[in-house]
Amino acid sequence: MDRINQKLTVLANAAKYDVSCSSSGSKRKNQDKGLGNAEGMGICHSYTEDGRCVSLLKILLTNHCIFDCAYCISRRSNDIQRAAFTVQEVVDLTINFYRRNYIEGLFLSSGIFKNADYTMERLVRIAKDLREIHHFHGYIHLKAIPGASAELLTEAGKYADRLSVNIELPSEESLKRIAPEKNYEEIYTPMNFIREEKQRYTDERKSIKSTPLFVPAGQSTQLIIGASPENDVQILNLADSLYKEQQLKRVYYSAYIPIPTDSRMPNLALPPTLRENRIYQADWLLRFYKFSVHDIVNDLHPNLDYDIDPKLSYALRNRHVFPVNINTAEYEMILRVPGIGVKSAQMIVTSRRFGNVHFDHLKKMGIVTKRAQYFITCPGAPAASIDRHSSQVRQLIQSPELRKKNSQLILFA
Amino acid sequence: MITYVYDGSFEGYLTTVFEIYNRKKNPDGIFTTSTYMPFLMEEKYEVSTNIERAQRVLAGIESKGSKDIAAKIYNVYLSEHPAMEMLLFQYIKLILQKGSAIEHDYRQPEILKVKEINKQIHREVHRMHAFVRFQKTTDNLYYATVTPDFNVLPLIGEHFEKRYSDQHFMIYDSKRNYGLYYDQQQTMMVECGAEQLERQSEFVAEEKVYEALWKNYFQSVNIIERKNVKLHLRHMPKRYWKHLTEKK
Ligand code: SF4
């Protein structure tokens, strides 16, 4: 068991830079009294000391790799300890962790050993064993290895709930510079293939009910933030097209963790986590708040404001669309008010059917009136607030700790 | 002062609501036999639980309101909130008078409060889904002890049954001294004697191995450069640690 423990240390450590942890959105149900159930919302079973969710057993099958991507700890030229699990070891760990309610399932990735197909075949084999021998219906996320054959990807799609191909660098130039053996075509090919296959299965299911599931939780990818010079417009436009054209379920952003042993990489003191956080907030506005990329960043404001969140930043730059009348405005406009989230916007529109919603009601519903007051009108709202100048509002809302935090944001001068 | 005293069960509570309507005497307080303290100058009415009457009240709530509203009421009952009886009475009165639509008028304090408590209950249910840690006993039982903030065991059985339909398991609430037991056929509520609890603390040899592997995994996926203890604690408050293998 000591050997397994050692392997686990190495291969979990190498996998942790992939930030995806979601286990949501699958439709896989328990059948015939098997083990596990992946339908619906995934669960975070634990949280590491960095505050990140632990939902899946996230490991590499091996960290041996024939490639040399500069941002990656497993790259061939890096002098680190190497290890590899056997198929059975991964299966045993998954089943035994799952039975104890530690995890929702498995997220298996791998360095590339020998070639893409050889690697992909091993990953598929593990998923297949779990499904067919162990009747496991928990969540499985597999990495789709760029360059793997169509047959292997199709098989992977049948066993996995999610497949992902990581783009990592937000522009092809950067990718070529930092990961010379990779290019966008190789990344997009499996992504396109999986998207088309998934569509085919979905169409088929409409006429033939028994059509098996194919990647029911869809695809995701990851972009590294701060390892290359792209600005936030570029990053968010890329994400937007990934959602719209590639129909990805999630784009993850990962603040670059400095591995200062490769001269191709920038030398940051700390990972740019605040920038990552702002990008996540912007991503959220795209997916749930009906914002366009242009609303958030554009040629005039190509980067997100680090002092304040993107929604407030939008509101301060667009005072002409405010104040929003709480009792008459459209739902979409209420959503745009800083301090009002999706749930509270819904509470407002259902409540106002019964009579006027007052400022006091808003407070009780949990709306952050300290923010919202500058952008709304409703009975009882402090009248002077909406006349304040944007720069003043900014001053009033902005928290002093945030101002201090900015020191870590020295990126590409 | 009119006070009603019931036995603490949900059926008892619903019977109380029936009696209030029946006697046309609004309560100034509703207590259970264990929370009741006598007042001077009060008119005390002891409710004897009556399943048929309870069901009539429930049916009334479901038809004037909805099944969903009835579920919300049950959740508030499970919250063990100290003022929950009077709150629920006001809430039920509102629903019976105005119908299910009123449920979305969050300007009403009772509606908002019921929603808030439901949110807390859902969070606790979610935490139980997340933080239960089974240990395999020598009787081949997957056993977990929990001490939830609210009495949520009645709400979590289905979730675990769906996942672990091929394993015996028990989730034991050591604060309220009862557990959910699943025997691969059905889930039931059970109480355990001292002897049985003793047996349930004898684990198979491989248990230690997997616990060690899990702890190791938990350490290995942490990114030291991103350390954020505040966030860690917000997601995993300390009071849950005593049952979490990786934090013990
Ligand atoms: S191919 Fe993957 S594992 Fe190999 S060096 Fe590049 S990123 Fe790392």
XYZ file of C-alpha atoms and ligand atoms in Angstrom:
669
model
C 0.000 0.000 0.000
C 2.932 2.322 0.560
C 3.659 2.272 -3.123
C 0.089 3.243 -3.948
C 0.323 6.053 -1.451
C 3.468 7.305 -3.147
C 1.927 7.114 -6.579
C -1.150 8.910 -5.326
C 0.972 11.741 -3.949
C 2.797 12.227 -7.236
C -0.165 11.786 -9.558
C -2.691 13.817 -7.569
C -0.143 16.558 -7.175
C 0.445 16.621 -10.932
C -3.294 16.711 -11.673
C -4.207 19.548 -9.345
C -3.391 22.297 -11.852
C -6.458 21.334 -13.819
C -9.012 23.342 -11.884
C -12.175 21.724 -13.177
C -13.961 19.994 -10.343
C -17.548 19.973 -11.533
C -19.582 16.807 -11.354
C -22.870 18.429 -12.299
C -25.171 18.170 -15.229
C -25.075 14.480 -16.039
C -28.200 12.419 -16.623
C -26.725 9.092 -15.583
C -28.917 7.288 -13.059
C -28.361 4.252 -10.944
C -29.665 1.128 -12.657
C -30.313 -2.439 -11.541
C -29.077 -1.768 -8.025
C -25.606 -0.856 -9.155
C -23.255 1.541 -7.427
C -23.560 5.292 -7.758
C -25.752 7.921 -9.271
C -24.547 10.904 -11.288
C -27.817 12.648 -12.128
C -28.318 16.280 -11.233
C -26.134 18.590 -9.205
C -22.688 17.450 -8.261
C -21.476 17.734 -4.702
C -18.280 19.166 -3.267
C -17.358 16.600 -0.655
C -14.511 18.573 0.767
C -12.503 21.760 0.387
C -8.741 22.008 0.396
C -6.962 24.723 2.339
C -6.836 26.849 -0.781
C -10.645 26.917 -0.598
C -11.178 24.808 -3.710
C -13.851 22.175 -4.059
C -12.952 18.479 -3.939
C -15.602 16.607 -5.831
C -13.775 14.004 -7.859
C -10.755 11.793 -7.484
C -8.620 13.891 -9.801
C -5.450 12.108 -10.853
C -3.162 11.469 -13.771
C -2.792 7.920 -14.959
C 0.862 8.781 -15.389
C 3.023 11.899 -15.384
C 5.446 10.490 -17.932
C 5.138 12.701 -20.973
C 6.815 12.906 -24.359
C 5.862 16.585 -24.705
C 7.487 19.663 -23.272
C 4.841 22.308 -22.612
C 6.553 25.032 -20.631
C 3.643 25.746 -18.257
C 3.283 22.124 -17.244
C 4.917 20.487 -14.283
C 4.930 17.097 -16.058
C 6.838 18.325 -19.112
C 9.594 16.062 -20.348
C 12.435 18.448 -19.485
C 11.318 18.920 -15.873
C 13.356 16.931 -13.392
C 10.655 15.377 -11.181
C 9.648 12.023 -9.811
C 7.627 9.989 -12.320
C 4.957 7.407 -11.580
C 2.159 5.440 -13.243
C -0.946 3.735 -11.929
C -2.161 0.400 -13.204
C -5.721 0.163 -14.476
C -6.748 -1.908 -11.456
C -5.287 0.582 -8.997
C -7.334 3.436 -10.395
C -10.480 1.309 -10.397
C -9.979 0.221 -6.764
C -9.306 3.732 -5.557
C -12.378 5.088 -7.315
C -14.743 2.422 -6.025
C -13.461 2.501 -2.470
C -13.448 6.287 -2.228
C -16.921 6.408 -3.704
C -18.363 3.824 -1.318
C -17.177 5.918 1.634
C -18.853 9.023 0.203
C -15.524 10.820 -0.293
C -16.143 11.609 -3.965
C -18.644 11.896 -6.806
C -16.452 9.954 -9.183
C -13.250 10.057 -11.183
C -11.492 12.740 -13.203
C -8.749 10.992 -15.100
C -6.140 12.726 -17.153
C -2.678 11.693 -18.232
C 0.678 12.701 -19.569
C 1.236 11.369 -23.059
C 3.298 8.215 -23.094
C 4.298 6.569 -26.382
C 1.533 8.285 -28.382
C -1.969 9.745 -28.168
C -3.870 6.561 -28.965
C -1.875 4.421 -26.596
C -2.663 6.879 -23.802
C -6.324 7.353 -24.682
C -6.820 3.615 -24.865
C -5.741 3.240 -21.220
C -8.086 5.981 -20.072
C -11.008 4.406 -21.913
C -10.179 0.998 -20.514
C -10.507 2.287 -16.947
C -13.853 3.944 -17.631
C -15.092 0.801 -19.329
C -14.076 -1.430 -16.420
C -15.811 0.865 -13.966
C -19.025 0.888 -15.973
C -19.170 -2.690 -17.145
C -17.444 -4.776 -14.514
C -18.255 -2.711 -11.435
C -21.640 -1.333 -12.554
C -20.505 2.093 -11.495
C -22.954 4.920 -12.279
C -21.033 7.718 -10.597
C -19.436 10.578 -12.500
C -16.513 10.059 -14.862
C -14.614 12.897 -16.494
C -11.936 11.876 -18.971
C -9.392 13.993 -20.730
C -9.658 13.698 -24.498
C -6.067 13.408 -25.661
C -5.460 15.547 -28.765
C -4.535 13.306 -31.662
C -6.466 10.271 -30.387
C -8.457 8.346 -32.980
C -12.159 8.941 -33.634
C -13.002 5.390 -32.530
C -11.384 5.897 -29.143
C -13.101 9.236 -28.629
C -16.456 7.685 -29.485
C -15.868 4.910 -26.994
C -14.773 7.411 -24.360
C -17.959 9.375 -24.925
C -20.074 6.346 -24.139
C -18.509 5.736 -20.753
C -17.709 9.267 -19.645
C -20.087 11.921 -18.364
C -17.751 14.663 -19.448
C -14.795 14.957 -21.808
C -12.442 17.878 -21.894
C -9.626 19.145 -24.039
C -7.691 21.974 -22.478
C -6.820 24.940 -24.636
C -4.594 26.332 -21.855
C -3.093 29.301 -23.734
C -5.693 31.854 -24.834
C -4.113 32.503 -28.243
C -2.424 30.297 -30.799
C 0.730 32.429 -30.870
C 1.214 31.928 -27.166
C 0.485 28.247 -27.441
C 3.127 27.813 -30.112
C 5.669 29.732 -28.130
C 5.061 27.981 -24.851
C 3.973 24.530 -26.019
C 5.825 24.033 -29.275
C 4.415 20.560 -29.979
C 0.824 21.774 -29.797
C -1.407 23.819 -32.064
C -5.030 24.982 -32.053
C -6.033 22.630 -34.832
C -5.068 19.582 -32.809
C -7.059 20.900 -29.869
C -10.159 21.882 -31.814
C -10.322 18.649 -33.828
C -11.354 16.391 -30.903
C -13.542 19.177 -29.490
C -15.449 19.493 -32.766
C -15.695 15.766 -33.153
C -17.179 15.293 -29.685
C -19.623 18.150 -30.204
C -20.879 16.664 -33.467
C -21.160 13.165 -32.039
C -23.065 14.449 -29.037
C -25.458 16.265 -31.342
C -25.949 13.103 -33.384
C -26.795 11.077 -30.273
C -29.155 13.766 -29.010
C -31.021 13.844 -32.328
C -31.204 10.083 -32.405
C -32.615 9.930 -28.909
C -35.558 12.018 -30.044
C -36.759 9.145 -32.229
C -35.146 6.144 -30.507
C -35.517 6.372 -26.761
C -32.995 3.653 -25.983
C -30.081 5.518 -27.588
C -27.240 5.363 -25.053
C -25.944 8.477 -23.338
C -23.025 10.252 -24.959
C -21.020 12.659 -22.791
C -24.244 13.708 -20.992
C -22.510 16.459 -19.018
C -20.874 17.885 -22.142
C -17.400 19.293 -22.659
C -15.302 21.789 -20.790
C -11.898 23.365 -21.182
C -9.370 25.391 -19.230
C -7.541 28.630 -19.972
C -4.442 29.650 -18.062
C -4.539 33.244 -16.896
C -1.396 35.306 -16.695
C 1.104 33.009 -18.392
C 0.849 34.908 -21.686
C 0.099 38.506 -22.725
C -3.571 38.248 -23.864
C -5.847 40.904 -22.419
C -9.288 40.316 -20.921
C -11.174 41.153 -24.139
C -9.280 38.414 -25.923
C -9.896 35.936 -23.142
C -13.589 36.681 -22.780
C -14.189 36.689 -26.537
C -12.542 33.297 -26.739
C -14.693 32.017 -23.862
C -17.828 33.447 -25.446
C -17.148 31.674 -28.723
C -16.423 28.451 -26.852
C -19.838 28.660 -25.203
C -21.691 29.675 -28.338
C -19.918 27.862 -31.146
C -18.380 24.882 -29.398
C -21.309 24.565 -26.986
C -18.990 23.976 -24.087
C -20.657 23.572 -20.715
C -17.887 25.318 -18.822
C -14.727 27.257 -19.420
C -12.405 27.162 -16.424
C -9.792 29.784 -15.753
C -6.660 28.990 -13.856
C -4.349 31.656 -12.496
C -0.887 30.695 -13.610
C 1.070 29.174 -10.743
C 4.670 30.200 -11.301
C 6.965 27.268 -11.989
C 10.107 29.361 -12.272
C 12.306 26.764 -13.910
C 11.505 27.380 -17.524
C 12.807 30.477 -19.253
C 9.807 30.618 -21.603
C 7.526 31.495 -18.695
C 6.960 34.850 -16.982
C 8.294 35.209 -13.489
C 5.363 36.133 -11.262
C 5.675 36.456 -7.537
C 2.183 35.089 -6.933
C -0.545 33.526 -9.046
C -2.862 36.303 -10.357
C -5.863 35.046 -8.419
C -7.680 38.372 -8.255
C -7.630 38.644 -12.035
C -8.838 35.042 -12.260
C -11.647 35.926 -9.866
C -12.742 38.924 -11.949
C -12.733 36.796 -15.098
C -14.953 34.243 -13.368
C -17.340 37.034 -12.392
C -17.418 38.233 -16.001
C -17.996 34.661 -17.210
C -20.907 34.466 -14.780
C -22.402 37.659 -16.236
C -22.193 36.118 -19.707
C -23.885 32.888 -18.698
C -26.515 33.936 -16.169
C -27.010 37.694 -16.385
C -27.542 38.145 -20.117
C -24.530 40.420 -20.571
C -22.537 40.486 -23.802
C -18.741 40.571 -23.845
C -18.997 44.090 -25.213
C -20.972 45.210 -22.132
C -18.158 44.002 -19.913
C -14.958 44.781 -21.792
C -14.334 46.451 -25.152
C -11.733 48.410 -27.084
C -12.172 51.373 -24.787
C -11.910 49.231 -21.647
C -9.949 46.168 -22.734
C -9.276 44.906 -19.221
C -11.450 44.238 -16.220
C -11.249 46.641 -13.345
C -9.549 44.898 -10.438
C -10.842 47.242 -7.742
C -14.494 46.567 -8.381
C -16.473 43.692 -9.830
C -17.429 43.778 -13.528
C -21.122 44.329 -12.854
C -20.506 47.433 -10.790
C -17.940 48.575 -13.297
C -20.527 48.258 -16.090
C -23.103 50.185 -14.046
C -20.705 53.027 -13.321
C -19.766 53.350 -16.991
C -23.420 53.255 -18.060
C -25.243 55.559 -15.711
C -27.590 56.549 -18.553
C -29.462 53.222 -18.325
C -30.047 53.756 -14.599
C -31.875 54.294 -12.271
C -33.963 51.171 -12.736
C -37.498 51.332 -11.421
C -37.888 48.308 -9.153
C -41.639 48.166 -9.596
C -41.876 48.516 -13.375
C -38.573 47.662 -15.051
C -38.039 44.479 -17.035
C -36.440 41.520 -15.283
C -33.337 41.862 -17.489
C -32.766 45.397 -16.246
C -33.258 44.449 -12.618
C -30.586 41.795 -13.121
C -28.156 44.523 -14.151
C -28.374 46.360 -10.853
C -25.265 45.917 -8.671
C -26.246 44.211 -5.441
C -29.149 42.279 -6.963
C -28.514 38.630 -7.824
C -30.554 36.195 -9.912
C -32.548 34.907 -6.940
C -33.388 38.320 -5.545
C -34.317 39.639 -8.991
C -36.815 36.796 -9.219
C -38.163 37.573 -5.760
C -38.705 41.187 -6.782
C -40.654 40.393 -9.934
C -42.907 37.840 -8.239
C -43.564 40.066 -5.216
C -44.427 43.229 -7.106
C -47.466 41.538 -8.641
C -49.064 41.820 -5.209
C -48.298 45.489 -4.682
C -45.427 47.963 -4.558
C -42.059 46.735 -3.388
C -40.456 49.181 -0.947
C -36.823 49.823 -0.137
C -37.319 48.096 3.227
C -38.614 44.962 1.500
C -35.465 44.890 -0.604
C -33.291 44.954 2.490
C -35.200 42.083 4.016
C -35.023 40.054 0.815
C -31.261 40.118 1.176
C -30.444 42.657 -1.520
C -27.228 44.558 -0.935
C -28.916 47.955 -0.727
C -25.608 49.594 0.108
C -24.745 49.002 -3.542
C -28.128 48.941 -5.208
C -29.284 52.316 -3.811
C -27.311 54.298 -6.405
C -28.985 52.545 -9.307
C -32.654 52.122 -8.409
C -35.853 53.958 -7.653
C -38.599 52.597 -5.438
C -40.709 53.923 -2.556
C -38.511 54.600 0.446
C -35.201 54.622 -1.425
C -32.772 57.373 -0.346
C -33.441 59.988 -3.030
C -30.026 61.636 -3.066
C -28.209 58.417 -3.920
C -29.041 58.259 -7.610
C -27.696 61.745 -8.202
C -24.222 60.986 -6.996
C -21.392 61.087 -9.463
C -19.932 57.741 -10.581
C -16.524 58.436 -9.124
C -18.152 59.198 -5.786
C -20.202 55.997 -5.887
C -17.076 54.081 -6.683
C -15.360 55.559 -3.649
C -18.326 54.809 -1.420
C -18.689 51.180 -2.460
C -15.109 50.096 -2.919
C -13.735 48.259 0.050
C -10.396 49.298 1.468
C -8.964 45.749 1.610
C -9.470 45.415 -2.095
C -7.340 48.420 -2.773
C -4.517 46.813 -0.863
C -4.800 43.478 -2.641
C -4.015 44.992 -5.989
C -0.319 44.927 -5.373
C -0.232 41.304 -6.536
C -1.410 42.245 -10.008
C 1.830 43.158 -11.639
C 1.599 41.286 -14.884
C 3.115 42.194 -18.194
C 4.464 45.666 -17.770
C -53.381 34.108 27.098
C -54.226 30.907 25.203
C -51.508 28.318 24.839
C -51.566 24.975 23.077
C -49.299 22.132 24.096
C -48.600 19.174 21.792
C -46.332 16.121 21.900
C -43.616 17.468 19.590
C -44.451 15.272 16.587
C -45.358 16.711 13.190
C -48.751 15.004 13.362
C -49.201 16.531 16.792
C -48.455 19.947 15.402
C -50.933 19.552 12.557
C -53.550 18.344 15.041
C -52.889 21.546 16.983
C -53.672 23.594 13.896
C -56.895 21.610 13.530
C -57.878 22.329 17.146
C -57.164 26.025 16.780
C -59.537 26.272 13.843
C -62.045 23.948 15.470
C -62.170 25.863 18.725
C -61.916 29.228 16.953
C -59.422 30.347 19.547
C -56.218 31.831 18.197
C -53.069 30.852 20.076
C -50.760 33.228 21.929
C -48.234 30.455 22.119
C -47.739 26.858 20.930
C -45.354 24.612 22.836
C -44.310 21.000 23.026
C -44.530 19.084 26.279
C -40.800 19.606 26.707
C -40.649 23.335 25.832
C -43.769 24.285 27.775
C -43.461 26.486 30.855
C -46.613 27.444 32.766
C -47.678 31.085 32.792
C -49.938 32.869 35.192
C -53.435 33.641 33.946
C -53.246 31.428 30.926
C -55.732 29.145 29.295
C -53.853 25.977 28.452
C -55.125 23.454 25.965
C -53.472 20.040 25.700
C -53.676 18.593 22.231
C -53.864 14.863 21.830
C -52.374 13.829 18.538
C -54.905 12.548 16.072
C -53.647 11.191 12.761
C -56.927 11.625 10.947
C -57.205 15.296 11.950
C -53.565 15.883 11.067
C -54.176 14.431 7.635
C -57.166 16.686 7.103
C -55.040 19.739 7.815
C -52.324 18.486 5.501
C -54.860 17.805 2.754
C -56.203 21.360 3.229
C -52.717 22.830 2.880
C -52.042 20.749 -0.214
C -55.277 21.699 -1.934
C -55.406 25.421 -0.989
C -51.644 25.662 -1.322
C -49.594 22.923 -2.972
C -47.545 19.815 -2.237
C -44.487 22.004 -2.400
C -45.848 24.332 0.277
C -46.629 21.337 2.490
C -43.027 20.192 2.058
C -41.779 23.640 3.036
C -43.868 23.514 6.186
C -42.432 20.120 7.094
C -38.924 21.489 6.574
C -39.580 24.376 8.940
C -40.868 21.876 11.482
C -37.607 19.899 11.146
C -35.572 23.056 11.683
C -36.364 22.910 15.428
C -36.435 26.707 15.253
C -37.591 27.948 18.689
C -40.420 30.091 17.343
C -41.338 27.760 14.520
C -44.820 26.790 15.794
C -46.236 30.308 15.785
C -44.489 31.201 12.536
C -45.957 28.159 10.822
C -49.389 28.917 12.186
C -49.318 32.422 10.670
C -47.962 30.984 7.438
C -50.607 28.275 7.206
C -53.327 30.819 7.943
C -52.078 32.988 5.102
C -51.977 30.076 2.657
C -55.453 28.848 3.636
C -56.871 32.353 3.244
C -55.135 33.466 0.077
C -54.146 30.316 -1.784
C -50.820 29.190 -3.214
C -49.986 32.351 -5.191
C -49.318 34.322 -2.015
C -46.270 32.125 -1.509
C -44.370 34.426 -3.863
C -45.187 37.671 -2.112
C -41.893 38.121 -0.329
C -43.031 41.398 1.147
C -44.865 39.334 3.784
C -42.544 38.667 6.723
C -43.838 35.104 7.338
C -43.337 34.140 3.707
C -39.812 35.492 3.756
C -38.988 33.761 7.028
C -40.287 30.397 5.811
C -38.195 30.812 2.707
C -35.132 31.664 4.768
C -35.496 28.669 7.044
C -36.018 26.433 4.035
C -32.798 27.771 2.597
C -30.967 26.862 5.802
C -32.499 23.393 5.752
C -31.470 22.840 2.158
C -27.959 23.916 2.985
C -27.810 21.453 5.850
C -29.212 18.652 3.678
C -26.574 19.500 1.116
C -23.870 19.421 3.767
C -24.998 15.997 4.877
C -24.841 14.767 1.277
C -21.319 16.105 1.170
C -19.893 15.439 4.618
C -21.142 11.962 5.517
C -18.081 9.721 5.753
C -18.739 6.010 5.834
C -16.468 3.529 7.571
C -16.810 -0.144 6.811
C -17.519 -2.224 9.915
C -16.694 -5.880 10.464
C -20.412 -6.544 9.923
C -20.037 -5.217 6.381
C -22.011 -2.128 7.242
C -20.989 1.275 5.913
C -21.456 3.388 8.995
C -21.353 7.162 9.536
C -21.994 9.400 12.535
C -23.358 12.903 12.000
C -24.505 15.794 14.179
C -26.460 18.082 11.866
C -27.581 21.549 12.977
C -31.172 20.641 12.134
C -33.085 17.396 12.197
C -32.504 16.609 8.528
C -32.131 12.823 8.534
C -35.726 12.350 7.295
C -34.786 14.382 4.222
C -31.610 12.621 3.110
C -32.492 8.930 2.864
C -33.499 8.879 -0.776
C -30.269 10.473 -1.933
C -28.077 7.853 -0.259
C -30.346 4.987 -1.234
C -29.974 5.950 -4.898
C -26.198 6.004 -4.649
C -25.524 3.048 -2.470
C -28.308 0.712 -3.482
C -25.904 -2.246 -3.321
C -24.434 -1.648 0.145
C -25.763 -1.777 3.706
C -25.391 1.594 5.316
C -26.323 3.495 8.425
C -26.175 7.241 9.037
C -26.495 7.883 12.740
C -27.426 11.233 14.279
C -25.650 11.043 17.620
C -27.195 14.325 18.793
C -30.765 13.103 18.329
C -29.991 9.435 18.932
C -31.467 7.793 15.903
C -30.256 6.704 12.519
C -31.177 5.880 8.947
C -30.558 2.258 8.151
C -30.649 0.789 4.660
C -30.620 -2.982 4.179
C -30.426 -3.023 0.350
C -34.214 -3.157 0.252
C -35.465 -0.109 2.093
C -34.412 2.707 4.382
C -35.793 2.872 7.902
C -35.376 4.920 11.055
C -33.734 3.018 13.867
C -32.502 3.601 17.381
C -29.301 1.908 18.522
C -28.488 0.542 21.962
C -25.043 0.924 23.518
C -24.029 -2.579 22.527
C -24.919 -2.050 18.918
C -23.086 1.277 18.788
C -20.057 -0.559 20.139
C -20.218 -3.136 17.334
C -20.474 -0.341 14.828
C -17.110 1.014 15.894
C -15.221 -2.092 14.821
C -13.902 -1.602 11.335
C -12.380 -3.892 8.745
C -8.600 -3.784 8.349
C -8.676 -2.086 4.924
C -10.581 0.825 6.450
C -7.352 2.344 7.780
C -5.705 1.933 4.412
C -8.354 3.859 2.525
C -8.558 6.527 5.186
C -4.824 7.071 4.860
C -5.081 7.208 1.075
C -7.897 9.733 1.267
C -5.977 11.956 3.687
C -2.975 11.774 1.450
C -5.074 12.674 -1.585
C -6.616 15.602 0.258
C -3.160 16.991 1.068
C -1.772 16.369 -2.404
C -4.400 18.321 -4.343
C -3.985 21.425 -2.226
C -2.166 24.279 -3.967
C 0.014 25.943 -1.362
C 0.542 29.084 -3.447
C -3.226 29.688 -3.355
C -3.722 29.195 0.346
C -7.041 30.731 1.433
C -8.034 29.614 4.904
C -10.982 32.004 5.111
C -12.621 30.419 2.100
C -11.761 26.951 3.356
C -13.528 27.631 6.652
C -16.525 29.242 5.003
C -17.154 26.105 2.973
C -16.244 23.663 5.719
C -17.089 25.147 9.130
C -15.107 23.685 12.021
C -18.093 22.078 13.714
C -18.252 19.500 10.913
C -14.603 18.481 11.183
C -15.049 15.881 13.886
C -16.774 13.586 11.414
C -14.552 14.318 8.429
C -11.853 11.712 7.855
C -9.573 14.207 6.120
C -9.818 16.807 8.908
C -9.614 14.517 11.939
S 1.189 17.222 -23.143
Fe 0.034 17.585 -21.260
S 1.147 16.460 -19.681
Fe 2.491 16.616 -21.435
S 3.721 18.413 -21.016
Fe 2.018 19.106 -22.288
S 0.447 19.717 -20.806
Fe 1.948 18.521 -19.676
